[in-house]
Amino acid sequence: MNPDVYRVIVFNAARDGNLRRLRIFLEDRSDEWLHHCISSEEFQTPPLVIAARNGHLDVVKYLLEKGADISATGTVIFDGEIIPRAPVLWVAAAAGHIDVVRYLVEEAGADINQTTQSNSSPLRGACYDGHYDIVHYLVKKGADVELANRHGHTPLMIASFKMRADIVYLLLKHGADPCRPSLRGNTAMHDAAEAGSNEIVCMLLKAGAKNVKDGCNMTPMECGALAGHEDVLQSLSAVATAQEIRDALKLYGATLVDKKMDLSNAIRVWFEAVNYGEPLRVRTALHVYDDLFEIDTADDVRRVIGNPDAIRMQALIMRERIIGGDHHETHYFIRYRGAVYCDLGETNRCFQLWLHALDLQQKHLCALHPSTVSTIGAFIDTFILTVNEGIIIANVDGVRVTPVSRKYLMDVLDKTVFELERFNSSGMKIKTDEIFEEPGDNIRCSNFLMLASLQLILLVGISYFVVKAYNVFQIRRLSHNDSKLTVNLETDTDEKDFDIALSNIVTRLIQVSKCLNLYPLHAACHDIDKPLTTRFPCACVITMLIDNGIDVNTKNSLGNTPLHTVLLSNNPRQSVIKLLLQNGATLLARNKENDTCLELISETLPRAFRLLKLGRYLTLMGLAANAVRRNWLKTVYKKIVPKELFAFLDLY
């Protein structure tokens, strides 16, 4: 009898703790049969692991008696997180089943330090959810209190972050190092300060922990300030320098402004901050922050009282200087403040802040970082909304919404293409296990950025006509003696410079797409059900790509040319088909399904077959190439035809 047939039944019985059912299927079986039935393939979960996960001690004992491997590992889920290659002891410890843990260690001989795929030990698993009795037992039995996971994160660090004060005390008592850094340089003190456990912070200080910087140049005091824990700052001030206290208090004030919306307390904290350390030797004012200098004296603080906008800008200025332009919180709050301005109708202010965030991300983060891609996505969504409003919305007085500036559209388009260029030119490709959830995410991100570039090109074209319509509207208002209105008129020289700049960016997009095996013309021809302002196929985008040198006969991974893409869509547009044909698209090009464009037109658009006058697009060379490919084997004609024609013949 095939044991594989019973695997699911045995697994379900072990999962549910149904020992009686297990006995029915496993009694009086050969050792070989049992081995096949109660073991599992890689990345699956054997019955022993799931029984330990659910705390079924009697089932665990029975399976081990039947020869189950005590060192077996399986995939389990804790708090929604998938844990691959988790050992039996680890799942029992992490789930809090002390009776199962005792049996596995004392009678089954489980390795007390056997780790998961991410190198997490049973002790660390027990620390995560605060199973004190299991932690105490494992430490007593000799578990390694310093065994860290693949990120260098120790049991003491996770206990500190999860605010398990009793476990932290126990680990310190058994020799855990409070000063040990992870691979990124953070210590248990960083975790405790960020979590906001002043009790653990004091405990770690007593054990000898210091206010040292991590790999992101952040001290525990700054971590506490970012998270908004004032009591933690007070405790850590005992081991911090005056300058560190000054910066931490400034940072805490910024947190009060942006996270807690408490401007009055932020002012109080900033008054306290300037009493420590020394003022900055050099202060720089950035236009994006309203050309303000960072407050550094009591007089500076007094000057911003009563000015909420200035206070909010100060929070952004301080955060960027203290924790750096590479920190995710710097980017997040710049974007957050921009979004608030956008909601208030101040879109230009929003775009200025977001562009600054995008500059910082492209300067400090790796190419295609999710944060950078997210910022570009936010721009696209907001641009679409703003352009739509510029087209269709008028208020009760009949005044049109001011259209989005083409300058911002061009700036974001330039940075989107630049992000693709960064990815293409980076010597070391992205470490997908550190940045992305799945290995294919970098491909999806690059495709997203290519599509974003095409949408921006389309929006640039639309905005031109929106601006023209807006100017006409304003001129009519001016004719009625409304001197307050202004008109955004552009000279022919401005238009020429703009066209050249746009053409250069599109050329760069074509070049980098070719290097990354992206297909922008196919995307521009693909039928996408989007809002009207970003709907494809789009003739103006297709024309822009063709005018800047894209090959209209490039084939994608399916062997489809752009013309194939149009014809295979739900509603092929004759105008787009004609545009491609007029620019050299090959009617007899053949995809991997052996379909030519001519055949697809005949099938999908029988009425338009004559109207398109396809005969004018057929060439003698194309007919000859089609005949060669249809009638000759590739190995035969390649011996006769010149090499220069191979690429041309591959179209057919």
XYZ file of C-alpha atoms in Angstrom:
652
model
C 0.000 0.000 0.000
C 1.446 3.364 -1.067
C 2.325 5.440 2.061
C 2.129 8.699 0.084
C -1.641 8.245 -0.168
C -1.967 8.486 3.633
C 0.311 11.478 4.181
C -2.502 14.035 4.250
C -4.634 11.897 6.584
C -1.717 11.388 8.983
C -0.785 15.084 8.866
C -4.358 16.193 9.645
C -4.627 13.723 12.515
C -1.318 14.963 13.988
C -2.395 18.586 13.571
C -5.687 17.955 15.373
C -4.163 15.751 18.092
C -6.213 12.728 17.026
C -4.044 9.930 18.427
C -6.710 7.263 17.909
C -6.858 7.998 14.184
C -3.074 7.958 13.919
C -2.911 4.515 15.495
C -5.386 3.178 12.924
C -3.139 4.189 10.020
C 0.333 3.731 11.520
C 0.115 0.502 13.522
C 1.674 -2.669 12.099
C 3.530 -0.841 9.303
C 7.053 -1.527 8.127
C 9.836 0.902 9.049
C 10.244 1.894 5.392
C 6.523 2.558 5.020
C 6.486 4.666 8.183
C 9.518 6.639 7.047
C 7.823 7.619 3.786
C 4.531 8.439 5.468
C 5.676 10.608 8.379
C 8.540 12.407 6.657
C 8.007 15.297 4.235
C 9.530 17.043 1.262
C 11.657 20.170 1.664
C 9.650 23.281 2.669
C 6.675 21.120 3.661
C 5.654 20.310 7.226
C 6.008 16.800 8.731
C 3.378 15.536 11.206
C 5.833 15.747 14.131
C 6.416 19.474 13.595
C 2.722 20.362 13.355
C 1.918 18.235 16.420
C 4.591 20.072 18.437
C 3.341 23.402 17.076
C -0.136 22.684 18.427
C 1.062 21.208 21.728
C -0.153 17.613 21.292
C 2.333 15.857 23.588
C 0.789 12.386 23.240
C 0.970 12.622 19.440
C 4.585 13.843 19.601
C 5.532 10.861 21.780
C 3.742 8.385 19.509
C 5.311 9.741 16.297
C 8.785 9.572 17.838
C 8.096 5.980 18.896
C 7.210 5.245 15.281
C 10.562 6.556 14.089
C 9.899 10.221 13.322
C 13.107 12.247 13.000
C 13.667 14.501 16.030
C 15.779 16.843 13.865
C 13.045 17.192 11.220
C 12.095 20.706 10.150
C 9.004 22.149 8.518
C 7.282 25.337 7.452
C 4.973 26.883 10.072
C 3.142 30.173 10.527
C 3.412 32.427 13.595
C 1.533 35.737 13.783
C 0.990 35.629 10.030
C 4.705 35.192 9.300
C 5.924 32.119 7.430
C 8.843 30.397 9.199
C 10.651 27.952 6.873
C 12.696 24.992 8.151
C 11.548 25.337 11.747
C 12.766 22.470 14.017
C 10.414 20.551 16.301
C 11.845 22.092 19.489
C 11.691 25.590 18.014
C 7.976 25.409 17.171
C 7.126 23.986 20.606
C 9.149 26.710 22.354
C 7.776 29.531 20.194
C 4.203 28.313 20.735
C 4.695 28.112 24.513
C 4.196 24.379 25.098
C 6.476 23.748 28.093
C 5.478 20.079 28.498
C 6.403 19.323 24.873
C 9.677 21.245 25.259
C 10.640 19.254 28.375
C 9.907 15.935 26.691
C 11.846 16.834 23.523
C 14.914 17.933 25.504
C 14.978 15.366 28.309
C 13.666 12.216 26.631
C 13.816 12.676 22.856
C 17.309 14.190 22.780
C 16.470 17.288 20.738
C 19.305 19.693 19.928
C 18.649 22.629 22.238
C 20.291 25.067 19.806
C 18.883 23.753 16.489
C 17.864 26.786 14.415
C 15.409 27.743 11.672
C 16.405 28.773 8.162
C 16.969 32.319 9.446
C 19.166 30.945 12.271
C 16.621 31.637 14.993
C 17.135 29.392 18.040
C 14.410 27.842 20.248
C 15.451 30.282 22.990
C 14.900 33.243 20.688
C 11.538 31.828 19.586
C 10.421 31.588 23.217
C 11.630 35.148 23.930
C 9.519 36.577 21.103
C 6.154 35.901 22.743
C 7.430 36.102 26.315
C 7.251 32.452 27.391
C 9.246 32.979 30.576
C 8.973 29.407 31.871
C 10.367 28.019 28.601
C 13.155 30.618 28.470
C 14.093 29.778 32.059
C 14.071 26.049 31.305
C 16.145 26.328 28.103
C 18.730 28.574 29.758
C 18.955 26.150 32.677
C 19.532 23.297 30.209
C 22.407 25.134 28.550
C 20.861 26.997 25.622
C 23.237 29.529 24.055
C 22.014 32.962 25.174
C 24.218 34.646 22.558
C 23.075 32.612 19.531
C 21.849 35.266 17.066
C 19.747 34.963 13.922
C 21.067 35.741 10.439
C 20.756 39.482 11.117
C 22.850 39.207 14.282
C 19.756 39.759 16.443
C 20.117 37.987 19.800
C 17.493 36.698 22.274
C 18.261 39.700 24.510
C 17.504 42.087 21.645
C 14.149 40.512 20.779
C 13.154 40.370 24.452
C 14.045 44.065 24.786
C 12.098 45.017 21.669
C 9.041 43.016 22.779
C 9.333 44.622 26.245
C 9.681 41.339 28.175
C 11.364 42.784 31.268
C 11.389 39.517 33.235
C 13.100 37.688 30.362
C 15.634 40.502 29.887
C 16.525 40.271 33.583
C 16.917 36.484 33.320
C 19.126 36.659 30.208
C 21.347 39.338 31.734
C 21.651 37.234 34.879
C 22.883 34.315 32.737
C 25.539 36.327 30.944
C 23.843 37.885 27.913
C 25.985 40.732 26.562
C 24.073 44.064 26.733
C 26.624 45.754 24.459
C 26.655 43.191 21.632
C 25.717 44.760 18.269
C 23.736 43.133 15.448
C 25.017 43.093 11.867
C 23.531 46.574 11.452
C 25.142 47.830 14.634
C 22.090 48.156 16.864
C 22.163 46.847 20.425
C 19.498 45.691 22.875
C 19.447 49.273 24.153
C 18.343 50.531 20.719
C 15.477 48.024 20.734
C 14.376 48.876 24.274
C 14.523 52.629 23.630
C 12.539 52.332 20.396
C 9.924 50.134 22.080
C 9.655 52.603 24.955
C 10.359 50.330 27.924
C 12.062 52.570 30.455
C 12.275 49.650 32.897
C 14.379 47.618 30.445
C 16.471 50.679 29.529
C 17.376 51.144 33.204
C 18.080 47.423 33.530
C 20.450 47.497 30.541
C 22.171 50.641 31.821
C 22.806 48.915 35.144
C 24.295 45.970 33.199
C 26.742 48.280 31.411
C 24.966 49.183 28.146
C 26.050 52.413 26.435
C 24.459 55.120 24.274
C 26.436 54.071 21.168
C 25.546 54.646 17.514
C 24.312 51.855 15.253
C 25.018 51.302 11.556
C 22.527 54.038 10.662
C 24.413 56.488 12.904
C 21.578 56.470 15.449
C 22.030 56.339 19.222
C 19.474 54.620 21.501
C 18.573 58.081 22.769
C 17.714 59.193 19.236
C 15.680 56.001 18.726
C 13.677 56.855 21.830
C 13.248 60.433 20.612
C 12.003 59.272 17.206
C 9.458 57.011 18.879
C 8.381 59.754 21.297
C 9.371 58.274 24.683
C 10.331 61.172 26.970
C 10.987 58.993 30.045
C 13.525 56.973 28.040
C 15.333 60.203 27.106
C 15.557 61.199 30.742
C 17.077 57.844 31.706
C 19.573 57.812 28.839
C 20.699 61.382 29.493
C 22.862 59.932 32.289
C 25.162 58.269 29.718
C 24.873 60.818 26.882
C 26.980 63.868 26.094
C 25.491 67.353 26.215
C 25.503 67.524 22.405
C 23.727 64.156 22.145
C 21.077 65.376 24.581
C 20.648 68.576 22.535
C 20.051 66.658 19.296
C 17.841 64.036 20.942
C 15.583 66.694 22.457
C 15.343 68.495 19.121
C 14.401 65.201 17.513
C 11.827 64.518 20.209
C 10.288 67.924 19.523
C 10.071 67.026 15.820
C 8.277 63.806 16.794
C 5.793 65.773 18.889
C 5.080 67.983 15.869
C 4.647 65.293 13.227
C 3.443 62.235 15.157
C 1.494 63.711 18.047
C 0.467 67.077 16.552
C 1.543 68.675 19.846
C 3.146 71.959 18.772
C 3.086 73.617 22.204
C 5.005 70.794 23.871
C 7.434 70.746 20.947
C 8.241 74.399 21.662
C 8.775 73.525 25.343
C 11.177 70.709 24.434
C 13.102 72.892 21.978
C 13.555 75.568 24.645
C 15.066 72.857 26.847
C 17.228 71.490 24.014
C 19.086 74.752 23.331
C 20.342 74.754 26.933
C 22.573 71.742 26.222
C 25.739 71.535 24.155
C 26.907 74.051 21.583
C 25.079 75.727 18.669
C 25.744 74.497 15.138
C 28.858 75.946 13.531
C 27.240 76.014 10.093
C 23.540 76.231 9.281
C 22.172 75.749 5.777
C 18.788 76.946 4.562
C 17.011 74.921 1.866
C 14.395 76.474 -0.402
C 12.150 73.419 -0.009
C 11.939 74.252 3.704
C 10.961 77.878 3.038
C 14.612 78.997 3.290
C 14.487 78.605 7.065
C 17.562 78.002 9.225
C 17.360 75.364 11.947
C 16.494 76.905 15.305
C 19.538 76.860 17.567
C 18.937 79.476 20.255
C 16.112 80.515 22.558
C 15.509 83.571 20.347
C 15.137 81.288 17.322
C 12.495 79.285 19.187
C 10.595 82.439 20.146
C 10.496 83.544 16.503
C 8.535 80.466 15.394
C 5.955 80.642 18.197
C 2.565 81.304 16.652
C 3.681 80.173 13.187
C 2.515 76.549 12.702
C 3.983 76.273 9.198
C 7.417 77.356 10.415
C 7.241 74.896 13.329
C 6.402 72.043 10.961
C 9.246 72.994 8.629
C 11.626 73.072 11.606
C 10.632 69.490 12.449
C 11.600 68.382 8.924
C 14.860 70.380 9.008
C 15.948 68.888 12.341
C 15.049 65.336 11.424
C 16.979 65.449 8.146
C 20.111 66.858 9.793
C 20.136 64.656 12.886
C 19.224 61.216 11.547
C 20.317 61.862 7.964
C 18.870 61.901 4.486
C 19.123 58.122 4.226
C 16.762 57.325 7.109
C 13.298 56.081 6.186
C 11.638 58.346 8.776
C 13.175 61.386 7.084
C 11.568 60.385 3.788
C 8.285 59.364 5.391
C 7.606 62.649 7.176
C 8.630 64.791 4.205
C 6.109 62.843 2.143
C 3.541 63.029 4.933
C 3.836 66.808 5.194
C 3.566 67.077 1.404
C 0.395 64.970 1.437
C -1.129 67.290 4.048
C -0.423 70.286 1.808
C -1.933 68.407 -1.131
C -5.133 67.793 0.828
C -5.258 71.524 1.532
C -5.036 72.252 -2.198
C -1.397 73.414 -2.128
C -0.191 70.922 -4.734
C 2.921 72.891 -5.701
C 4.127 72.829 -2.090
C 3.395 69.106 -2.001
C 5.365 68.431 -5.196
C 8.358 70.430 -3.942
C 8.557 68.373 -0.750
C 8.054 65.071 -2.552
C 10.752 65.919 -5.076
C 13.118 66.585 -2.186
C 12.231 63.201 -0.669
C 12.824 61.551 -4.048
C 16.205 63.294 -4.341
C 17.231 61.945 -0.934
C 16.048 58.427 -1.770
C 17.932 58.342 -5.065
C 21.023 59.717 -3.366
C 21.094 57.282 -0.444
C 19.097 54.141 -1.296
C 19.826 51.326 -3.723
C 18.190 51.394 -7.152
C 14.551 50.251 -7.253
C 14.242 50.498 -3.478
C 10.549 50.070 -2.548
C 10.522 53.488 -0.851
C 11.699 55.207 -4.027
C 9.209 53.330 -6.183
C 6.449 54.218 -3.706
C 7.275 57.938 -3.953
C 7.141 57.821 -7.753
C 3.816 55.979 -7.522
C 2.441 58.694 -5.223
C 3.462 61.332 -7.773
C 1.676 59.459 -10.574
C -1.564 59.091 -8.612
C -1.565 62.746 -7.562
C -0.703 63.985 -11.052
C -3.573 61.979 -12.540
C -5.999 63.391 -9.982
C -4.753 66.951 -10.501
C -4.826 66.768 -14.300
C -8.330 65.298 -14.209
C -9.446 68.175 -12.018
C -7.831 70.616 -14.415
C -9.863 69.147 -17.255
C -13.309 68.600 -15.782
C -13.750 70.470 -12.509
C -14.998 74.017 -12.114
C -16.118 75.571 -8.857
C -19.381 77.394 -8.280
C -17.938 80.634 -9.680
C -16.814 78.927 -12.866
C -13.097 79.341 -12.086
C -11.010 76.490 -13.456
C -8.557 74.617 -11.252
C -4.977 75.750 -11.848
C -3.344 73.031 -13.985
C -0.330 71.055 -12.783
C 2.962 72.563 -13.894
C 4.693 70.689 -16.687
C 7.950 71.370 -14.848
C 6.955 68.958 -12.069
C 5.834 66.356 -14.598
C 9.165 66.646 -16.394
C 11.158 66.518 -13.153
C 9.466 63.300 -12.058
C 9.750 61.792 -15.553
C 13.473 62.555 -15.541
C 13.926 60.969 -12.093
C 11.862 57.906 -13.048
C 14.053 57.225 -16.074
C 17.113 57.953 -13.926
C 15.988 55.267 -11.457
C 15.947 52.718 -14.291
C 19.393 53.922 -15.362
C 20.661 53.509 -11.792
C 19.416 49.938 -11.727
C 20.972 49.189 -15.106
C 24.347 50.675 -14.230
C 24.652 49.365 -10.669
C 27.539 46.946 -10.400
C 25.806 44.857 -7.742
C 22.194 43.975 -8.338
C 19.707 44.266 -5.525
C 19.875 41.718 -2.708
C 16.328 40.470 -3.013
C 16.295 38.729 0.381
C 17.035 42.041 2.122
C 14.924 44.465 0.078
C 12.144 42.552 -1.631
C 9.665 40.003 -0.351
C 9.970 37.885 -3.502
C 12.852 37.385 -5.955
C 10.818 38.690 -8.905
C 10.006 42.025 -7.286
C 12.900 43.831 -8.996
C 11.450 42.854 -12.398
C 8.007 44.085 -11.357
C 9.488 47.340 -10.070
C 11.388 48.020 -13.293
C 8.236 47.307 -15.315
C 6.272 49.619 -13.042
C 8.789 52.432 -13.567
C 8.678 51.947 -17.331
C 4.865 52.200 -17.266
C 5.118 55.213 -14.953
C 7.410 56.894 -17.498
C 4.869 56.304 -20.259
C 2.056 57.681 -18.107
C 4.123 60.777 -17.375
C 4.843 61.290 -21.084
C 1.098 61.124 -21.712
C 0.369 63.529 -18.844
C 2.954 65.973 -20.195
C 1.113 65.985 -23.521
C -2.285 66.409 -21.891
C -1.057 69.162 -19.579
C 0.034 71.213 -22.601
C -3.566 71.478 -23.787
C -4.901 71.983 -20.254
C -2.532 74.932 -19.743
C -3.585 76.433 -23.084
C -7.267 76.149 -22.156
C -6.583 77.623 -18.718
C -4.740 80.599 -20.235
C -7.589 81.308 -22.638
C -9.987 81.215 -19.702
C -7.811 83.615 -17.696
C -7.437 86.024 -20.624
C -11.207 86.213 -20.881
C -11.391 87.031 -17.184
C -8.692 89.704 -17.603
C -10.740 91.293 -20.346
C -13.337 91.992 -17.665
C -10.779 94.118 -15.754
C -9.814 91.532 -13.131
C -6.255 92.678 -12.443
C -5.569 89.951 -9.894
C -5.476 87.197 -12.484
C -2.231 86.053 -14.054
C -1.599 84.076 -17.200
C 1.060 81.443 -17.690
C 2.198 82.263 -21.227
C 5.132 80.434 -22.752
C 7.239 81.725 -25.625
C 8.189 79.759 -28.720
C 11.722 79.501 -27.315
C 10.383 77.979 -24.097
C 8.384 75.454 -26.100
C 11.415 74.529 -28.195
C 13.608 74.019 -25.119
C 10.859 71.990 -23.508
C 10.469 69.758 -26.583
C 14.224 69.134 -26.711
C 14.327 68.220 -23.013
C 11.369 65.848 -23.388
C 12.911 64.239 -26.461
C 16.173 63.640 -24.582
C 14.368 61.940 -21.702
C 12.353 59.722 -24.054
C 15.564 58.723 -25.847
C 17.107 57.763 -22.506
C 14.014 55.710 -21.671
C 14.313 53.821 -24.962
C 18.006 53.119 -24.401
C 17.690 51.890 -20.815
C 14.609 49.813 -21.681
C 16.606 48.007 -24.337
C 19.327 47.192 -21.791
C 16.801 45.909 -19.233
C 14.685 43.933 -21.739
C 11.700 46.212 -21.227
C 9.250 46.973 -24.018
C 7.849 50.512 -23.755
C 6.288 50.548 -27.232
C 4.456 47.309 -26.492
C 3.218 48.842 -23.230
C 2.086 52.007 -25.027
C 0.126 49.807 -27.454
C -1.372 47.566 -24.777
C -5.016 48.059 -23.890
C -5.034 49.100 -20.216
C -8.280 50.030 -18.487
C -7.092 53.091 -16.592
C -8.512 56.570 -15.992
C -8.894 58.552 -19.194
C -5.738 60.558 -18.554
C -3.518 57.459 -18.490
C -5.317 55.108 -20.837
C -3.419 53.144 -23.450
C -2.986 52.604 -26.360
C -2.094 56.247 -26.814
C -1.146 57.701 -30.198
C 0.834 60.647 -28.797
C 3.044 58.387 -26.644
C 3.538 55.929 -29.508
C 4.501 58.786 -31.823
C 6.920 60.199 -29.250
C 8.646 56.823 -28.896
C 8.850 56.293 -32.656
C 10.144 59.823 -33.295
C 12.960 59.170 -30.828
C 14.167 56.024 -32.514
C 12.393 53.032 -31.015
C 12.192 49.961 -33.244
C 8.549 49.369 -34.243
C 9.307 45.721 -35.002
C 10.930 44.707 -31.707
C 9.639 41.379 -30.407
C 8.900 40.687 -26.749
C 9.304 37.372 -24.912
C 6.171 36.010 -26.622
C 7.465 36.943 -30.046
C 4.875 39.707 -30.391
C 5.655 42.993 -32.108
C 3.844 46.166 -30.978
C 1.392 45.615 -33.839
C 0.656 42.121 -32.501
C 0.009 43.683 -29.090
C -2.605 46.055 -30.513
C -4.311 43.324 -32.520
C -4.442 40.908 -29.567
C -6.180 43.447 -27.310
C -9.911 43.370 -26.626
C -10.688 46.389 -28.788
C -8.004 46.947 -31.456
C -7.984 50.582 -32.579
C -7.639 51.152 -36.304
C -5.949 54.519 -35.800
C -3.141 52.911 -33.774
C -2.775 50.072 -36.300
C -2.496 52.604 -39.111
C 0.027 54.677 -37.136
C 2.298 51.664 -36.619
C 2.008 50.573 -40.254
C 2.845 54.075 -41.474
C 6.003 53.956 -39.376
C 7.281 50.650 -40.695
C 5.489 47.937 -38.700
C 5.726 44.621 -40.549
C 2.421 43.027 -41.541
C 3.927 39.574 -41.983
C 5.801 39.513 -38.647
C 5.157 36.187 -36.920
C 4.949 35.521 -33.170
C 5.618 32.299 -31.256
C 2.010 31.220 -31.810
C 2.722 31.369 -35.553
C 0.301 34.281 -36.033
C 1.153 37.072 -38.462
C -0.245 40.569 -38.040
C -1.952 40.255 -41.428
C -3.801 37.128 -40.289
C -4.818 38.764 -37.018
C -6.221 41.808 -38.838
C -8.201 39.490 -41.083
C -9.610 37.625 -38.053
C -10.248 40.472 -35.621
C -11.087 43.354 -37.973
C -12.651 41.828 -41.101
C -14.584 45.021 -41.920
C -11.487 47.179 -41.641
C -9.371 44.855 -43.749
C -10.087 46.829 -46.925
C -10.322 50.236 -45.299
C -6.750 49.996 -44.037
C -5.495 49.419 -47.613
C -2.924 46.932 -46.421
C -1.407 46.345 -49.840
C 0.613 49.551 -49.590
C 2.393 48.176 -46.489
C 3.475 44.883 -48.080
C 6.965 44.818 -49.571
C 8.642 42.401 -51.934
C 11.418 41.852 -49.403
C 8.856 41.064 -46.707
C 7.023 38.589 -48.927
C 10.303 36.914 -49.827
C 11.349 36.670 -46.179
C 7.971 35.210 -45.277
C 8.328 32.586 -48.028
C 11.822 31.655 -46.822
C 10.701 31.222 -43.216
C 7.615 29.249 -44.160
C 9.275 26.861 -46.562
C 12.878 26.499 -45.403
C 14.363 25.181 -42.206
C 16.428 27.681 -40.223
C 19.531 25.519 -40.502
C 19.177 25.479 -44.290
C 18.624 29.149 -45.096
C 21.298 30.321 -42.642
C 23.866 28.605 -44.855
C 22.712 30.607 -47.901
C 21.426 33.986 -46.690
C 23.929 36.726 -45.681
C 24.319 37.184 -41.904
C 23.156 40.775 -42.209
C 19.646 39.512 -43.043
C 19.290 37.093 -40.100
C 17.640 39.666 -37.799
C 15.236 40.705 -40.557
C 14.272 37.090 -41.254
C 13.658 36.463 -37.543
C 10.686 38.831 -37.780
C 8.930 36.366 -40.030
